[in-house]
């Protein structure tokens, strides 16, 4: 099962537009692909007593245009600022009202979700709505890092929490590439390292707990 290794930084909304220009970021041997922009709306599901969250599992259904995708993340841990997750994705029909647990292809992850849920009803808890702009940076040694600029909000009823983040996801190569590229991208800003997922921030918002 693929693992997602990423480094995430929170930045002030006013700084994000400048960072997206990526002026002078590349060094010799690196190339950058064209920007890809998408509007992403993700609904996170759990039981009323948060059984999935308490088991370290996040379950979401994400829409981008007519594309609908279910994602399950689990096993996340932070080390030296890096987040490391098992992630399982599956397409859903455009008219899908919610997740389809039968489409969790990894047997161990499917078993973990079913056990955590324990036949309780799954329901929407909160939504994230943001525009994502991505660039793929590759180097001559075969390394590849995707930079994602996310700007939008976490929404729970009438509550809204701004999202203004830059994520660096390792596609190939050594994790140190994430730190090296991140330092160049956010140089001169007050960007702060974050190991908090959008899911964690959403649950804190819903439960009216302090949000990092």
Short mmCIF file of C-alpha atoms in Angstrom, two decimals:
data_model
loop_
_atom_site.label_atom_id
_atom_site.label_comp_id
_atom_site.label_asym_id
_atom_site.label_seq_id
_atom_site.Cartn_x
_atom_site.Cartn_y
_atom_site.Cartn_z
CA UNK A 1 0.00 0.00 0.00
CA UNK A 2 1.51 3.37 -1.02
CA UNK A 3 2.69 5.73 1.71
CA UNK A 4 2.35 9.47 1.39
CA UNK A 5 5.37 11.38 2.72
CA UNK A 6 4.79 15.10 2.94
CA UNK A 7 5.91 18.30 4.59
CA UNK A 8 3.29 20.96 5.25
CA UNK A 9 3.69 24.64 6.07
CA UNK A 10 1.06 27.16 7.07
CA UNK A 11 1.46 30.66 5.65
CA UNK A 12 -0.46 33.91 5.91
CA UNK A 13 -3.06 34.28 3.11
CA UNK A 14 -1.39 37.49 1.95
CA UNK A 15 1.92 35.66 1.44
CA UNK A 16 0.50 32.71 -0.48
CA UNK A 17 -0.02 34.64 -3.73
CA UNK A 18 3.62 35.75 -3.75
CA UNK A 19 4.90 32.26 -2.98
CA UNK A 20 2.86 30.80 -5.85
CA UNK A 21 5.01 32.73 -8.31
CA UNK A 22 7.99 30.54 -7.29
CA UNK A 23 10.44 33.24 -8.36
CA UNK A 24 14.07 32.07 -8.33
CA UNK A 25 13.27 28.79 -6.58
CA UNK A 26 14.94 26.30 -8.92
CA UNK A 27 18.62 25.40 -8.75
CA UNK A 28 20.82 23.89 -11.45
CA UNK A 29 19.56 20.51 -12.64
CA UNK A 30 15.93 21.09 -11.63
CA UNK A 31 12.92 21.57 -13.88
CA UNK A 32 9.37 22.54 -13.04
CA UNK A 33 6.19 21.45 -14.76
CA UNK A 34 3.33 23.85 -15.59
CA UNK A 35 0.82 24.74 -12.86
CA UNK A 36 -2.30 22.63 -12.48
CA UNK A 37 -5.26 24.33 -10.77
CA UNK A 38 -8.29 22.55 -9.35
CA UNK A 39 -11.14 23.40 -7.02
CA UNK A 40 -11.44 20.63 -4.42
CA UNK A 41 -14.43 20.05 -2.14
CA UNK A 42 -13.92 17.25 0.38
CA UNK A 43 -16.49 15.92 2.83
CA UNK A 44 -15.17 13.99 5.83
CA UNK A 45 -17.24 11.16 7.30
CA UNK A 46 -17.26 9.52 10.72
CA UNK A 47 -19.60 8.06 13.30
CA UNK A 48 -21.33 10.26 15.85
CA UNK A 49 -18.83 9.23 18.52
CA UNK A 50 -15.82 9.66 16.18
CA UNK A 51 -14.77 6.00 16.02
CA UNK A 52 -12.70 6.39 12.86
CA UNK A 53 -10.91 9.49 14.12
CA UNK A 54 -10.09 7.76 17.41
CA UNK A 55 -8.65 4.83 15.46
CA UNK A 56 -6.37 7.15 13.50
CA UNK A 57 -8.39 6.86 10.29
CA UNK A 58 -9.64 9.67 8.05
CA UNK A 59 -12.36 8.97 5.47
CA UNK A 60 -13.29 11.56 2.87
CA UNK A 61 -15.13 11.93 -0.41
CA UNK A 62 -13.55 14.57 -2.66
CA UNK A 63 -15.13 16.26 -5.67
CA UNK A 64 -13.25 18.08 -8.40
CA UNK A 65 -15.51 19.00 -11.29
CA UNK A 66 -17.24 15.77 -12.29
CA UNK A 67 -14.58 13.57 -10.70
CA UNK A 68 -15.42 11.98 -7.34
CA UNK A 69 -12.81 10.11 -5.31
CA UNK A 70 -12.89 8.35 -1.96
CA UNK A 71 -9.75 8.47 0.17
CA UNK A 72 -8.89 6.61 3.35
CA UNK A 73 -5.78 7.66 5.28
CA UNK A 74 -4.38 5.82 8.26
CA UNK A 75 -1.21 5.15 10.19
CA UNK A 76 -0.08 8.76 10.05
CA UNK A 77 2.90 9.74 12.14
CA UNK A 78 5.13 12.79 12.28
CA UNK A 79 8.91 12.57 12.47
CA UNK A 80 11.25 15.54 12.03
CA UNK A 81 8.32 17.50 10.61
CA UNK A 82 7.40 14.89 7.99
CA UNK A 83 3.97 13.25 7.90
CA UNK A 84 3.80 9.64 6.75
CA UNK A 85 0.45 8.04 5.88
CA UNK A 86 -0.96 4.93 4.28
CA UNK A 87 -3.41 6.15 1.66
CA UNK A 88 -6.00 4.27 -0.37
CA UNK A 89 -7.95 6.00 -3.16
CA UNK A 90 -10.88 4.81 -5.24
CA UNK A 91 -13.14 6.51 -7.80
CA UNK A 92 -16.83 6.85 -6.99
CA UNK A 93 -19.82 7.46 -9.22
CA UNK A 94 -20.68 11.12 -9.83
CA UNK A 95 -23.98 10.72 -7.97
CA UNK A 96 -22.46 9.06 -4.90
CA UNK A 97 -24.00 10.44 -1.71
CA UNK A 98 -21.24 9.13 0.53
CA UNK A 99 -18.36 6.67 0.89
CA UNK A 100 -18.41 3.08 -0.33
CA UNK A 101 -16.34 0.97 2.05
CA UNK A 102 -16.40 -1.97 -0.36
CA UNK A 103 -14.05 0.03 -2.60
CA UNK A 104 -11.21 0.08 -0.07
CA UNK A 105 -8.86 -2.15 -2.06
CA UNK A 106 -6.27 -2.81 0.66
CA UNK A 107 -7.53 -5.75 2.76
CA UNK A 108 -5.83 -4.69 6.01
CA UNK A 109 -7.06 -1.12 5.73
CA UNK A 110 -10.58 -2.28 4.85
CA UNK A 111 -10.60 -4.54 7.91
CA UNK A 112 -9.40 -1.68 10.13
CA UNK A 113 -12.15 0.67 8.90
CA UNK A 114 -14.88 -1.95 9.34
CA UNK A 115 -13.64 -2.81 12.85
CA UNK A 116 -13.46 0.84 13.90
CA UNK A 117 -16.89 1.64 12.52
CA UNK A 118 -18.47 -1.46 14.13
CA UNK A 119 -21.76 -1.06 12.20
CA UNK A 120 -22.33 2.50 13.44
CA UNK A 121 -23.78 4.98 10.94
CA UNK A 122 -21.34 7.12 8.96
CA UNK A 123 -22.35 10.74 8.46
CA UNK A 124 -20.75 13.96 7.15
CA UNK A 125 -18.85 15.87 9.84
CA UNK A 126 -17.25 18.84 8.03
CA UNK A 127 -16.08 19.96 4.60
CA UNK A 128 -12.93 21.50 3.18
CA UNK A 129 -13.25 23.81 0.18
CA UNK A 130 -10.08 25.12 -1.44
CA UNK A 131 -8.28 25.88 -4.67
CA UNK A 132 -5.15 23.81 -5.16
CA UNK A 133 -2.32 24.85 -7.47
CA UNK A 134 0.33 22.18 -8.00
CA UNK A 135 3.75 22.10 -9.64
CA UNK A 136 6.00 19.05 -10.09
CA UNK A 137 9.70 19.75 -9.55
CA UNK A 138 12.12 17.12 -10.85
CA UNK A 139 15.91 16.90 -10.78
CA UNK A 140 18.64 15.21 -12.77
CA UNK A 141 19.09 12.51 -10.10
CA UNK A 142 15.53 11.27 -10.52
CA UNK A 143 14.03 13.08 -7.53
CA UNK A 144 10.51 14.50 -7.79
CA UNK A 145 8.53 16.69 -5.39
CA UNK A 146 5.02 18.01 -5.89
CA UNK A 147 4.38 21.49 -4.49
CA UNK A 148 0.73 22.20 -3.67
CA UNK A 149 -0.60 25.63 -2.72
CA UNK A 150 -3.98 25.32 -0.95
CA UNK A 151 -6.20 28.33 -0.28
CA UNK A 152 -9.76 28.09 1.04
CA UNK A 153 -11.50 27.07 4.25
CA UNK A 154 -12.65 24.29 6.54
CA UNK A 155 -16.45 24.55 6.89
CA UNK A 156 -18.59 23.11 9.67
CA UNK A 157 -22.11 24.52 9.69
CA UNK A 158 -21.71 28.28 10.13
CA UNK A 159 -18.13 27.96 11.28
CA UNK A 160 -15.31 28.64 8.85
CA UNK A 161 -11.58 28.29 9.36
CA UNK A 162 -9.27 29.75 6.70
CA UNK A 163 -6.84 27.38 4.96
CA UNK A 164 -3.59 28.79 3.60
CA UNK A 165 -1.00 26.06 3.24
CA UNK A 166 1.90 24.85 1.13
CA UNK A 167 2.45 21.10 0.96
CA UNK A 168 5.51 19.33 -0.41
CA UNK A 169 4.87 15.68 -1.30
CA UNK A 170 7.71 13.31 -2.14
CA UNK A 171 7.09 11.48 -5.41
CA UNK A 172 10.60 10.05 -5.86
CA UNK A 173 13.96 10.39 -4.16
CA UNK A 174 15.08 11.10 -0.60
CA UNK A 175 12.92 12.93 2.00
CA UNK A 176 15.63 15.56 2.49
CA UNK A 177 14.54 16.93 -0.90
CA UNK A 178 11.34 18.13 0.75
CA UNK A 179 13.20 20.25 3.30
CA UNK A 180 15.63 21.65 0.75
CA UNK A 181 12.90 22.74 -1.66
CA UNK A 182 10.64 24.03 1.13
CA UNK A 183 13.38 26.29 2.48
CA UNK A 184 13.79 27.89 -0.93
CA UNK A 185 10.05 28.31 -1.58
CA UNK A 186 9.19 29.99 1.74
CA UNK A 187 12.42 31.94 2.25
CA UNK A 188 11.74 35.34 3.80
CA UNK A 189 8.23 34.49 5.04
CA UNK A 190 6.76 33.64 8.44
CA UNK A 191 5.72 30.16 7.29
CA UNK A 192 5.25 27.70 10.14
CA UNK A 193 5.78 23.95 10.10
CA UNK A 194 2.55 21.99 10.59
CA UNK A 195 1.99 18.28 11.23
CA UNK A 196 -1.75 18.85 11.62
CA UNK A 197 -3.90 17.38 8.85
CA UNK A 198 -6.95 19.09 7.40
CA UNK A 199 -8.98 16.33 9.05
CA UNK A 200 -7.54 17.08 12.49
CA UNK A 201 -8.22 20.77 12.08
CA UNK A 202 -11.77 20.04 10.97
CA UNK A 203 -12.55 17.91 14.01
CA UNK A 204 -11.15 20.59 16.31
CA UNK A 205 -13.34 23.17 14.62
CA UNK A 206 -16.46 21.01 14.99
CA UNK A 207 -15.67 20.31 18.65
CA UNK A 208 -14.78 23.96 19.32
CA UNK A 209 -11.31 23.09 20.50
CA UNK A 210 -8.26 25.28 19.79
CA UNK A 211 -7.14 24.90 16.18
CA UNK A 212 -3.41 24.92 15.43
#
